[in-house]
mmCIF file of C-alpha atoms in Angstrom:
data_model
loop_
_atom_site.group_PDB
_atom_site.id
_atom_site.type_symbol
_atom_site.label_atom_id
_atom_site.label_comp_id
_atom_site.label_asym_id
_atom_site.label_seq_id
_atom_site.Cartn_x
_atom_site.Cartn_y
_atom_site.Cartn_z
ATOM 1 C CA MET A 1 -11.528 -43.275 37.916
ATOM 2 C CA ALA A 2 -12.363 -45.160 34.426
ATOM 3 C CA SER A 3 -15.235 -43.743 32.733
ATOM 4 C CA HIS A 4 -15.160 -45.674 29.419
ATOM 5 C CA SER A 5 -16.362 -42.323 27.593
ATOM 6 C CA ILE A 6 -15.099 -41.347 24.309
ATOM 7 C CA HIS A 7 -12.647 -38.490 24.184
ATOM 8 C CA PRO A 8 -12.322 -36.024 21.536
ATOM 9 C CA MET A 9 -8.796 -36.425 21.542
ATOM 10 C CA GLN A 10 -8.664 -40.126 21.844
ATOM 11 C CA ASN A 11 -5.760 -41.274 19.076
ATOM 12 C CA ILE A 12 -2.497 -41.469 20.861
ATOM 13 C CA LEU A 13 1.146 -42.646 19.958
ATOM 14 C CA ILE A 14 3.183 -43.755 22.746
ATOM 15 C CA VAL A 15 6.712 -43.794 22.073
ATOM 16 C CA GLY A 16 9.481 -45.697 24.494
ATOM 17 C CA ASP A 17 11.879 -48.765 24.614
ATOM 18 C CA ASP A 18 10.563 -50.093 27.329
ATOM 19 C CA SER A 19 7.284 -52.413 26.203
ATOM 20 C CA ALA A 20 6.244 -52.996 29.427
ATOM 21 C CA VAL A 21 5.766 -49.433 30.272
ATOM 22 C CA CYS A 22 4.254 -48.817 27.163
ATOM 23 C CA LYS A 23 1.724 -51.425 27.281
ATOM 24 C CA MET A 24 0.767 -50.709 30.707
ATOM 25 C CA LEU A 25 0.200 -46.861 29.826
ATOM 26 C CA SER A 26 -1.920 -48.258 26.566
ATOM 27 C CA VAL A 27 -3.950 -50.780 28.706
ATOM 28 C CA LEU A 28 -4.636 -47.843 31.637
ATOM 29 C CA LEU A 29 -5.687 -45.177 28.754
ATOM 30 C CA LYS A 30 -7.618 -47.331 26.885
ATOM 31 C CA GLU A 31 -9.704 -47.944 30.171
ATOM 32 C CA GLU A 32 -10.152 -43.787 30.092
ATOM 33 C CA GLY A 33 -11.769 -44.208 26.565
ATOM 34 C CA TYR A 34 -8.365 -43.641 24.405
ATOM 35 C CA HIS A 35 -7.204 -45.322 21.565
ATOM 36 C CA CYS A 36 -3.249 -45.923 21.932
ATOM 37 C CA THR A 37 -0.852 -47.102 19.399
ATOM 38 C CA VAL A 38 2.834 -48.120 20.526
ATOM 39 C CA ALA A 39 5.959 -47.295 18.702
ATOM 40 C CA GLN A 40 9.475 -48.417 20.161
ATOM 41 C CA LYS A 41 11.809 -46.216 18.103
ATOM 42 C CA ALA A 42 11.755 -42.552 17.617
ATOM 43 C CA GLU A 43 11.921 -43.311 13.525
ATOM 44 C CA THR A 44 9.121 -45.568 13.740
ATOM 45 C CA ALA A 45 7.108 -43.259 15.404
ATOM 46 C CA LEU A 46 8.052 -40.344 12.783
ATOM 47 C CA GLU A 47 6.919 -42.455 10.129
ATOM 48 C CA MET A 48 3.580 -43.159 11.738
ATOM 49 C CA LEU A 49 3.202 -39.587 12.011
ATOM 50 C CA ALA A 50 3.482 -39.135 8.388
ATOM 51 C CA THR A 51 0.532 -41.519 7.612
ATOM 52 C CA THR A 52 -1.609 -41.469 10.811
ATOM 53 C CA PRO A 53 -3.185 -38.243 12.382
ATOM 54 C CA PHE A 54 -2.472 -38.749 15.885
ATOM 55 C CA THR A 55 -3.834 -36.324 18.393
ATOM 56 C CA LEU A 56 -1.034 -36.486 20.764
ATOM 57 C CA VAL A 57 2.340 -37.891 21.421
ATOM 58 C CA ILE A 58 3.732 -39.294 24.698
ATOM 59 C CA CYS A 59 7.416 -39.848 24.333
ATOM 60 C CA ASP A 60 10.165 -41.271 26.483
ATOM 61 C CA ILE A 61 13.029 -38.843 26.755
ATOM 62 C CA LYS A 62 15.713 -41.483 26.845
ATOM 63 C CA MET A 63 15.821 -44.098 24.033
ATOM 64 C CA PRO A 64 18.492 -46.218 22.005
ATOM 65 C CA GLY A 65 19.356 -44.607 18.870
ATOM 66 C CA LYS A 66 17.493 -41.430 18.216
ATOM 67 C CA ASN A 67 16.006 -40.002 21.355
ATOM 68 C CA GLY A 68 12.929 -38.161 22.602
ATOM 69 C CA PRO A 69 14.218 -34.495 22.055
ATOM 70 C CA TRP A 70 15.335 -35.638 18.446
ATOM 71 C CA LEU A 71 11.664 -37.026 17.832
ATOM 72 C CA LEU A 72 10.319 -33.803 19.497
ATOM 73 C CA GLU A 73 12.080 -31.633 17.171
ATOM 74 C CA LYS A 74 11.223 -33.488 14.233
ATOM 75 C CA ILE A 75 7.551 -33.067 15.216
ATOM 76 C CA GLN A 76 7.927 -29.362 15.821
ATOM 77 C CA GLU A 77 9.201 -29.286 12.158
ATOM 78 C CA TYR A 78 6.759 -31.434 10.363
ATOM 79 C CA HIS A 79 3.975 -31.900 12.467
ATOM 80 C CA ALA A 80 3.828 -28.906 14.618
ATOM 81 C CA ASN A 81 0.006 -28.806 15.591
ATOM 82 C CA THR A 82 0.788 -32.270 17.443
ATOM 83 C CA PRO A 83 1.289 -31.875 20.862
ATOM 84 C CA VAL A 84 4.005 -33.796 22.890
ATOM 85 C CA ILE A 85 4.192 -34.999 26.643
ATOM 86 C CA MET A 86 7.585 -36.078 27.600
ATOM 87 C CA LEU A 87 8.252 -38.878 30.203
ATOM 88 C CA THR A 88 11.665 -38.802 32.181
ATOM 89 C CA ALA A 89 13.439 -40.510 34.755
ATOM 90 C CA SER A 90 14.139 -38.713 38.193
ATOM 91 C CA GLY A 91 17.546 -37.463 37.280
ATOM 92 C CA GLU A 92 16.442 -36.078 33.710
ATOM 93 C CA THR A 93 14.674 -33.082 34.845
ATOM 94 C CA LYS A 94 16.991 -30.878 33.153
ATOM 95 C CA LEU A 95 16.410 -32.593 29.758
ATOM 96 C CA ALA A 96 12.692 -32.327 30.177
ATOM 97 C CA ILE A 97 12.711 -28.575 30.970
ATOM 98 C CA ASP A 98 14.917 -28.581 27.370
ATOM 99 C CA CYS A 99 11.891 -30.173 25.752
ATOM 100 C CA LEU A 100 9.614 -27.903 27.423
ATOM 101 C CA HIS A 101 11.374 -24.896 25.409
ATOM 102 C CA THR A 102 11.585 -26.657 22.334
ATOM 103 C CA GLY A 103 7.948 -27.042 22.389
ATOM 104 C CA ALA A 104 6.827 -29.920 24.434
ATOM 105 C CA SER A 105 3.427 -29.375 26.116
ATOM 106 C CA ASP A 106 4.379 -31.111 29.582
ATOM 107 C CA TYR A 107 6.493 -33.693 30.816
ATOM 108 C CA LEU A 108 6.141 -36.352 33.610
ATOM 109 C CA LEU A 109 8.154 -38.654 35.741
ATOM 110 C CA LYS A 110 8.065 -42.324 34.857
ATOM 111 C CA PRO A 111 6.173 -44.173 35.527
ATOM 112 C CA PRO A 112 3.589 -41.994 35.518
ATOM 113 C CA LYS A 113 0.510 -42.451 37.802
ATOM 114 C CA ILE A 114 -2.653 -42.724 35.439
ATOM 115 C CA THR A 115 -4.199 -39.941 37.399
ATOM 116 C CA GLU A 116 -1.394 -37.513 36.449
ATOM 117 C CA LEU A 117 -1.145 -38.734 33.034
ATOM 118 C CA VAL A 118 -4.687 -38.226 32.650
ATOM 119 C CA ARG A 119 -4.920 -34.651 34.118
ATOM 120 C CA ALA A 120 -1.862 -34.079 31.827
ATOM 121 C CA ILE A 121 -3.776 -35.052 28.817
ATOM 122 C CA GLU A 122 -6.762 -32.896 29.638
ATOM 123 C CA ARG A 123 -4.828 -30.034 30.231
ATOM 124 C CA VAL A 124 -3.241 -30.524 26.679
ATOM 125 C CA LYS A 125 -6.738 -31.020 25.455
ATOM 126 C CA ALA A 126 -7.852 -27.780 27.094
ATOM 127 C CA GLN A 127 -5.033 -25.845 25.552
ATOM 128 C CA LYS A 128 -5.420 -27.260 22.204
ATOM 129 C CA GLY A 129 -9.167 -26.385 22.351
ATOM 130 C CA ALA A 130 -8.020 -22.789 23.103
ATOM 131 C CA GLU A 131 -5.672 -22.825 20.526
ATOM 132 C CA LEU A 132 -8.417 -24.066 17.809
ATOM 133 C CA ALA A 133 -10.874 -21.630 19.394
ATOM 134 C CA GLN A 134 -8.086 -18.812 18.524
ATOM 135 C CA GLU A 135 -7.797 -20.065 15.049
ATOM 136 C CA ARG A 136 -11.315 -20.070 14.365
ATOM 137 C CA TYR A 137 -11.692 -16.571 15.761
ATOM 138 C CA GLN A 138 -8.796 -15.419 13.818
ATOM 139 C CA ARG A 139 -10.069 -16.761 10.341
ATOM 140 C CA LYS A 140 -13.573 -15.447 11.407
ATOM 141 C CA LEU A 141 -11.782 -11.998 11.988
ATOM 142 C CA GLU A 142 -9.481 -12.034 8.836
ATOM 143 C CA ALA A 143 -12.583 -12.747 6.886
ATOM 144 C CA MET A 144 -14.561 -10.003 8.499
ATOM 145 C CA VAL A 145 -11.537 -7.698 8.067
ATOM 146 C CA ALA A 146 -11.334 -8.752 4.043
ATOM 147 C CA SER A 147 -15.288 -8.212 3.884
ATOM 148 C CA ARG A 148 -14.982 -4.690 5.550
ATOM 149 C CA THR A 149 -12.162 -3.830 3.182
ATOM 150 C CA ARG A 150 -14.118 -4.936 0.288
ATOM 151 C CA GLU A 151 -16.935 -2.645 1.386
ATOM 152 C CA LEU A 152 -14.231 0.190 2.034
ATOM 153 C CA GLN A 153 -12.854 -0.212 -1.436
ATOM 154 C CA MET A 154 -16.158 -0.105 -2.739
ATOM 155 C CA ALA A 155 -16.794 3.046 -1.101
ATOM 156 C CA LEU A 156 -13.656 4.540 -1.764
ATOM 157 C CA LYS A 157 -14.551 3.849 -5.274
ATOM 158 C CA ASN A 158 -17.597 5.500 -5.255
ATOM 159 C CA VAL A 159 -15.969 8.736 -3.445
ATOM 160 C CA ASN A 160 -13.497 8.604 -6.333
ATOM 161 C CA GLN A 161 -15.816 8.735 -9.032
ATOM 162 C CA SER A 162 -17.638 11.774 -7.258
ATOM 163 C CA TYR A 163 -13.919 13.500 -6.833
ATOM 164 C CA GLN A 164 -13.442 12.890 -10.643
ATOM 165 C CA ASN A 165 -16.623 14.041 -11.638
ATOM 166 C CA THR A 166 -15.726 17.101 -9.348
ATOM 167 C CA LEU A 167 -12.497 18.008 -11.282
ATOM 168 C CA LEU A 168 -13.902 17.251 -14.683
ATOM 169 C CA ALA A 169 -16.959 19.354 -13.991
ATOM 170 C CA LEU A 170 -14.622 22.253 -12.533
ATOM 171 C CA VAL A 171 -12.700 21.740 -16.045
ATOM 172 C CA ALA A 172 -15.792 21.816 -18.136
ATOM 173 C CA ALA A 173 -16.681 25.213 -16.260
ATOM 174 C CA LEU A 174 -13.528 26.620 -17.885
ATOM 175 C CA ASP A 175 -13.912 25.231 -21.377
ATOM 176 C CA ALA A 176 -17.374 26.809 -21.627
ATOM 177 C CA ARG A 177 -15.312 30.066 -21.717
ATOM 178 C CA GLU A 178 -12.331 28.985 -23.221
ATOM 179 C CA GLN A 179 -12.654 26.784 -26.062
ATOM 180 C CA GLU A 180 -9.016 25.600 -25.770
ATOM 181 C CA THR A 181 -8.825 25.321 -21.954
ATOM 182 C CA SER A 182 -9.715 21.376 -21.692
ATOM 183 C CA GLU A 183 -6.933 20.590 -24.236
ATOM 184 C CA HIS A 184 -4.514 22.901 -22.531
ATOM 185 C CA SER A 185 -5.116 21.292 -19.272
ATOM 186 C CA LEU A 186 -4.779 17.889 -20.552
ATOM 187 C CA ARG A 187 -1.574 18.761 -22.198
ATOM 188 C CA VAL A 188 0.031 20.546 -19.065
ATOM 189 C CA VAL A 189 -1.055 17.778 -16.828
ATOM 190 C CA THR A 190 0.905 15.223 -19.064
ATOM 191 C CA TYR A 191 4.103 17.286 -19.057
ATOM 192 C CA ALA A 192 3.850 18.071 -15.597
ATOM 193 C CA LEU A 193 3.508 14.368 -14.681
ATOM 194 C CA ALA A 194 6.405 13.567 -16.903
ATOM 195 C CA ILE A 195 8.828 15.958 -15.081
ATOM 196 C CA ALA A 196 7.805 14.806 -11.921
ATOM 197 C CA ARG A 197 8.568 11.133 -12.817
ATOM 198 C CA GLN A 198 11.896 12.332 -14.090
ATOM 199 C CA LEU A 199 12.178 13.879 -10.535
ATOM 200 C CA LYS A 200 11.387 10.206 -9.098
ATOM 201 C CA LEU A 201 8.473 11.934 -6.981
ATOM 202 C CA SER A 202 6.039 9.833 -5.233
ATOM 203 C CA SER A 203 2.885 8.326 -6.350
ATOM 204 C CA ARG A 204 1.118 10.805 -3.971
ATOM 205 C CA GLU A 205 3.045 13.802 -5.316
ATOM 206 C CA LEU A 206 2.373 12.981 -8.695
ATOM 207 C CA GLN A 207 -1.530 13.051 -7.894
ATOM 208 C CA ILE A 208 -1.332 16.490 -6.305
ATOM 209 C CA ILE A 209 0.869 17.766 -9.088
ATOM 210 C CA GLY A 210 -1.372 16.094 -11.437
ATOM 211 C CA ARG A 211 -4.684 17.673 -9.643
ATOM 212 C CA GLY A 212 -3.097 21.218 -9.519
ATOM 213 C CA ALA A 213 -2.034 21.129 -13.079
ATOM 214 C CA LEU A 214 -5.529 20.307 -14.196
ATOM 215 C CA LEU A 215 -6.908 22.983 -12.135
ATOM 216 C CA HIS A 216 -4.409 25.610 -12.255
ATOM 217 C CA ASP A 217 -6.520 28.262 -14.288
ATOM 218 C CA ILE A 218 -9.931 27.600 -12.471
ATOM 219 C CA GLY A 219 -9.701 31.024 -11.016
ATOM 220 C CA LYS A 220 -10.175 32.577 -14.400
ATOM 221 C CA ILE A 221 -13.902 31.934 -13.856
ATOM 222 C CA GLY A 222 -13.505 35.294 -12.211
ATOM 223 C CA VAL A 223 -11.991 37.216 -14.904
ATOM 224 C CA PRO A 224 -14.509 38.924 -17.068
ATOM 225 C CA ASP A 225 -14.933 37.600 -20.714
ATOM 226 C CA ALA A 226 -13.822 40.920 -22.099
ATOM 227 C CA VAL A 227 -10.339 40.489 -20.668
ATOM 228 C CA LEU A 228 -10.171 36.435 -20.716
ATOM 229 C CA LEU A 229 -11.163 36.425 -24.225
ATOM 230 C CA LYS A 230 -9.696 39.731 -25.697
ATOM 231 C CA PRO A 231 -7.862 38.704 -29.172
ATOM 232 C CA SER A 232 -5.231 41.434 -28.526
ATOM 233 C CA GLU A 233 -2.322 42.128 -25.991
ATOM 234 C CA LEU A 234 -4.044 43.351 -22.466
ATOM 235 C CA THR A 235 -3.527 46.610 -21.259
ATOM 236 C CA PRO A 236 -1.764 47.126 -17.509
ATOM 237 C CA GLU A 237 -5.180 47.190 -16.117
ATOM 238 C CA GLU A 238 -6.285 44.126 -17.946
ATOM 239 C CA TRP A 239 -3.022 42.464 -16.650
ATOM 240 C CA GLU A 240 -3.981 43.516 -13.300
ATOM 241 C CA GLN A 241 -7.426 41.650 -13.409
ATOM 242 C CA MET A 242 -5.657 38.533 -14.959
ATOM 243 C CA ARG A 243 -2.912 38.173 -12.447
ATOM 244 C CA ARG A 244 -5.877 37.629 -9.609
ATOM 245 C CA HIS A 245 -6.754 34.567 -11.037
ATOM 246 C CA PRO A 246 -4.067 32.611 -9.262
ATOM 247 C CA LEU A 247 -5.551 34.012 -5.985
ATOM 248 C CA VAL A 248 -9.151 33.370 -6.815
ATOM 249 C CA GLY A 249 -8.623 29.950 -7.860
ATOM 250 C CA TYR A 250 -6.724 29.125 -4.629
ATOM 251 C CA GLN A 251 -9.547 30.678 -2.709
ATOM 252 C CA MET A 252 -11.869 28.544 -4.876
ATOM 253 C CA ILE A 253 -10.652 25.060 -3.776
ATOM 254 C CA LYS A 254 -8.370 25.399 -0.509
ATOM 255 C CA SER A 255 -11.399 24.178 1.385
ATOM 256 C CA ILE A 256 -12.251 21.214 -0.427
ATOM 257 C CA PRO A 257 -9.973 18.312 1.501
ATOM 258 C CA PHE A 258 -8.882 16.342 -1.424
ATOM 259 C CA LEU A 259 -7.837 19.485 -3.341
ATOM 260 C CA SER A 260 -6.171 21.346 -0.387
ATOM 261 C CA GLU A 261 -2.486 20.585 -1.455
ATOM 262 C CA ALA A 262 -3.146 21.219 -4.960
ATOM 263 C CA ALA A 263 -4.340 24.342 -4.268
ATOM 264 C CA GLU A 264 -1.151 25.458 -3.382
ATOM 265 C CA ILE A 265 -0.067 24.974 -7.027
ATOM 266 C CA VAL A 266 -2.902 26.920 -8.263
ATOM 267 C CA LEU A 267 -1.950 29.788 -6.073
ATOM 268 C CA ASN A 268 1.876 29.645 -6.925
ATOM 269 C CA HIS A 269 1.789 28.533 -10.841
ATOM 270 C CA HIS A 270 2.776 32.221 -11.911
ATOM 271 C CA GLU A 271 5.439 32.665 -9.375
ATOM 272 C CA HIS A 272 9.045 32.978 -10.779
ATOM 273 C CA TYR A 273 12.128 31.343 -9.442
ATOM 274 C CA ASP A 274 13.916 34.888 -9.223
ATOM 275 C CA GLY A 275 10.922 36.136 -7.306
ATOM 276 C CA THR A 276 9.596 38.533 -10.085
ATOM 277 C CA GLY A 277 6.065 36.449 -10.528
ATOM 278 C CA TYR A 278 2.746 36.829 -9.172
ATOM 279 C CA PRO A 279 0.566 37.107 -6.989
ATOM 280 C CA ASN A 280 3.066 36.795 -3.930
ATOM 281 C CA GLY A 281 6.569 37.253 -5.433
ATOM 282 C CA ARG A 282 7.855 34.254 -4.042
ATOM 283 C CA SER A 283 11.281 32.881 -4.972
ATOM 284 C CA ALA A 284 13.172 29.438 -5.209
ATOM 285 C CA GLU A 285 12.264 27.050 -2.553
ATOM 286 C CA GLU A 286 9.518 29.072 -1.329
ATOM 287 C CA ILE A 287 7.506 28.127 -4.265
ATOM 288 C CA PRO A 288 6.217 24.600 -3.693
ATOM 289 C CA VAL A 289 7.874 21.915 -5.824
ATOM 290 C CA GLY A 290 4.723 21.310 -7.887
ATOM 291 C CA ALA A 291 4.114 24.610 -8.940
ATOM 292 C CA ARG A 292 7.858 25.042 -10.208
ATOM 293 C CA ILE A 293 7.241 21.678 -12.169
ATOM 294 C CA PHE A 294 3.980 22.939 -13.526
ATOM 295 C CA ALA A 295 5.635 26.389 -14.593
ATOM 296 C CA ILE A 296 7.819 24.543 -17.328
ATOM 297 C CA ALA A 297 5.080 22.458 -18.387
ATOM 298 C CA ASP A 298 2.465 25.339 -18.834
ATOM 299 C CA ALA A 299 5.510 27.114 -20.759
ATOM 300 C CA LEU A 300 6.241 24.419 -22.693
ATOM 301 C CA ASP A 301 2.691 24.252 -24.141
ATOM 302 C CA ALA A 302 2.124 28.244 -24.220
ATOM 303 C CA ILE A 303 5.563 28.607 -26.318
ATOM 304 C CA THR A 304 4.447 25.783 -28.897
ATOM 305 C CA ARG A 305 0.779 26.892 -29.303
ATOM 306 C CA ASP A 306 -0.813 29.389 -31.363
ATOM 307 C CA ARG A 307 -2.268 32.895 -29.581
ATOM 308 C CA PRO A 308 -4.369 35.014 -31.193
ATOM 309 C CA TYR A 309 -1.709 37.614 -30.902
ATOM 310 C CA ARG A 310 1.462 35.546 -31.759
ATOM 311 C CA LYS A 311 2.171 31.997 -33.545
ATOM 312 C CA GLY A 312 3.662 29.109 -31.811
ATOM 313 C CA THR A 313 7.370 28.005 -32.195
ATOM 314 C CA SER A 314 8.860 24.722 -32.596
ATOM 315 C CA LEU A 315 9.754 22.197 -29.879
ATOM 316 C CA PRO A 316 13.405 22.771 -30.092
ATOM 317 C CA ALA A 317 13.094 26.266 -29.777
ATOM 318 C CA ALA A 318 10.704 26.160 -26.841
ATOM 319 C CA LEU A 319 13.430 23.966 -25.156
ATOM 320 C CA ARG A 320 16.113 26.563 -25.895
ATOM 321 C CA GLU A 321 14.148 29.147 -24.488
ATOM 322 C CA ILE A 322 13.074 27.156 -21.280
ATOM 323 C CA ALA A 323 16.950 26.689 -20.628
ATOM 324 C CA HIS A 324 17.675 30.169 -21.302
ATOM 325 C CA TYR A 325 15.348 30.889 -18.471
ATOM 326 C CA ALA A 326 16.813 28.660 -15.899
ATOM 327 C CA TYR A 327 17.431 30.675 -12.701
ATOM 328 C CA LYS A 328 15.230 33.283 -13.774
ATOM 329 C CA GLN A 329 11.637 32.390 -14.338
ATOM 330 C CA PHE A 330 12.368 28.624 -13.552
ATOM 331 C CA ASP A 331 14.048 26.176 -10.969
ATOM 332 C CA PRO A 332 17.454 25.168 -13.011
ATOM 333 C CA ILE A 333 17.378 21.643 -11.287
ATOM 334 C CA ILE A 334 13.726 21.292 -12.623
ATOM 335 C CA VAL A 335 14.700 22.538 -16.028
ATOM 336 C CA GLU A 336 17.798 19.838 -16.188
ATOM 337 C CA ALA A 337 15.038 17.026 -15.451
ATOM 338 C CA PHE A 338 12.855 18.402 -17.931
ATOM 339 C CA LEU A 339 15.557 18.514 -20.636
ATOM 340 C CA SER A 340 16.638 15.365 -19.605
ATOM 341 C CA ILE A 341 13.425 13.822 -20.941
ATOM 342 C CA GLY A 342 14.505 14.678 -24.274
ATOM 343 C CA GLU A 343 13.411 15.944 -27.634
ATOM 344 C CA ASN A 344 12.071 12.552 -28.852
ATOM 345 C CA GLU A 345 10.156 11.441 -25.736
ATOM 346 C CA LEU A 346 8.618 14.811 -25.460
ATOM 347 C CA LEU A 347 7.388 14.529 -29.338
ATOM 348 C CA ARG A 348 5.955 11.246 -28.480
ATOM 349 C CA ILE A 349 3.840 12.285 -25.521
ATOM 350 C CA CYS A 350 2.840 15.471 -28.015
ATOM 351 C CA THR A 351 1.460 12.398 -30.219
ATOM 352 C CA GLU A 352 0.078 10.232 -27.704
ATOM 353 C CA ILE A 353 -1.992 13.183 -26.258
ATOM 354 C CA GLY A 354 -3.426 14.153 -29.582
ATOM 355 C CA ASN A 355 -4.468 10.480 -30.147
ATOM 356 C CA LYS A 356 -6.083 9.974 -26.806
ATOM 357 C CA PRO A 357 -9.841 10.940 -26.108
ATOM 358 C CA LEU A 358 -10.180 14.161 -24.348
ATOM 359 C CA TRP A 359 -9.977 12.961 -20.599
ATOM 360 C CA HIS A 360 -8.986 9.278 -21.160
ATOM 361 C CA GLU A 361 -9.330 6.649 -18.272
ATOM 362 C CA ALA A 362 -5.621 6.025 -17.271
ATOM 363 C CA LEU A 363 -5.149 9.745 -16.743
ATOM 364 C CA THR A 364 -8.415 10.592 -14.475
ATOM 365 C CA ASP A 365 -7.423 7.376 -12.536
ATOM 366 C CA GLN A 366 -4.027 8.463 -11.725
ATOM 367 C CA LEU A 367 -5.387 11.829 -10.733
ATOM 368 C CA VAL A 368 -7.901 10.255 -8.424
ATOM 369 C CA SER A 369 -6.959 6.893 -6.686
ATOM 370 C CA ALA A 370 -8.177 5.311 -3.481
ATOM 371 C CA ASP A 371 -4.568 4.978 -2.187
ATOM 372 C CA PHE A 372 -4.353 9.003 -1.874
ATOM 373 C CA GLN A 373 -7.632 9.133 0.302
#
């Protein structure tokens, strides 16, 4: 039987109070190519394990003082990768089975036959080899997933840049026709996001609302210059043309996947809470929450800014007017959230907008981010 080969698992700790049995096992296993160390107490064995990398422990279940199950638990706690084979007397089978449940790799009746002991060691070696192979595979898989994740993130970053460029190109198309459009869009996006945060909406909802607010007037591309740029009030016929812009804008972007939900805000941003708005006369909950939020942001900017046919009013007056139209033009719950932002904070937001580049990075990153795709 003796082969005198060098085994990969060759450093074995034998633990037991019967020195004759331990010595016999040590001699026999040495003939099989294993290096063995003997400890006659569980506490001594634990101290040895703390300083020496044993690849296998063979432990007697019954010992004076701390016994085999105690040592097994400590090995599981502090040296979980070290396999343990328990040695048990013929009447201790239940204890041996309990040890298997605790984490022992195998158990043998003592004194074990050398052939049975070597086979048990070989089984443990095979099991440990399989576990190590699984661990290597797992590490390789994790590394591959991490690499693919980085590649995906880079691809999404590139896609996001394309999305951002698309958004800004659409707004630039409006800006080519209305000199104040881009500034107006920046202000209403910022106001709308402030209201949405006050309502504690999710980051995904914030992105949809931001995109819808940014592109709300994209349909004005289809409005004739004579109507769009008219310096005086519009006639009824001209208003009819102007009122088509939400539907035109919706038709333009509804088929673009990352803008499909924002398109609902574009379509409904002139609907009124009481059903008197356009283009479909929707009311209350029929109007998407993003459009109801945007309606207030848009009104705030419209009321406080000069128009060719009227002068803008003060912020306090604008707040009073918006509050007055709760239940009529505006959702009362959203009006309440808007007013709770407070006049000082709204003034701070206005000042901040004025001090930032037209499309500053923080805002465009919020409108287009990888976790939304």
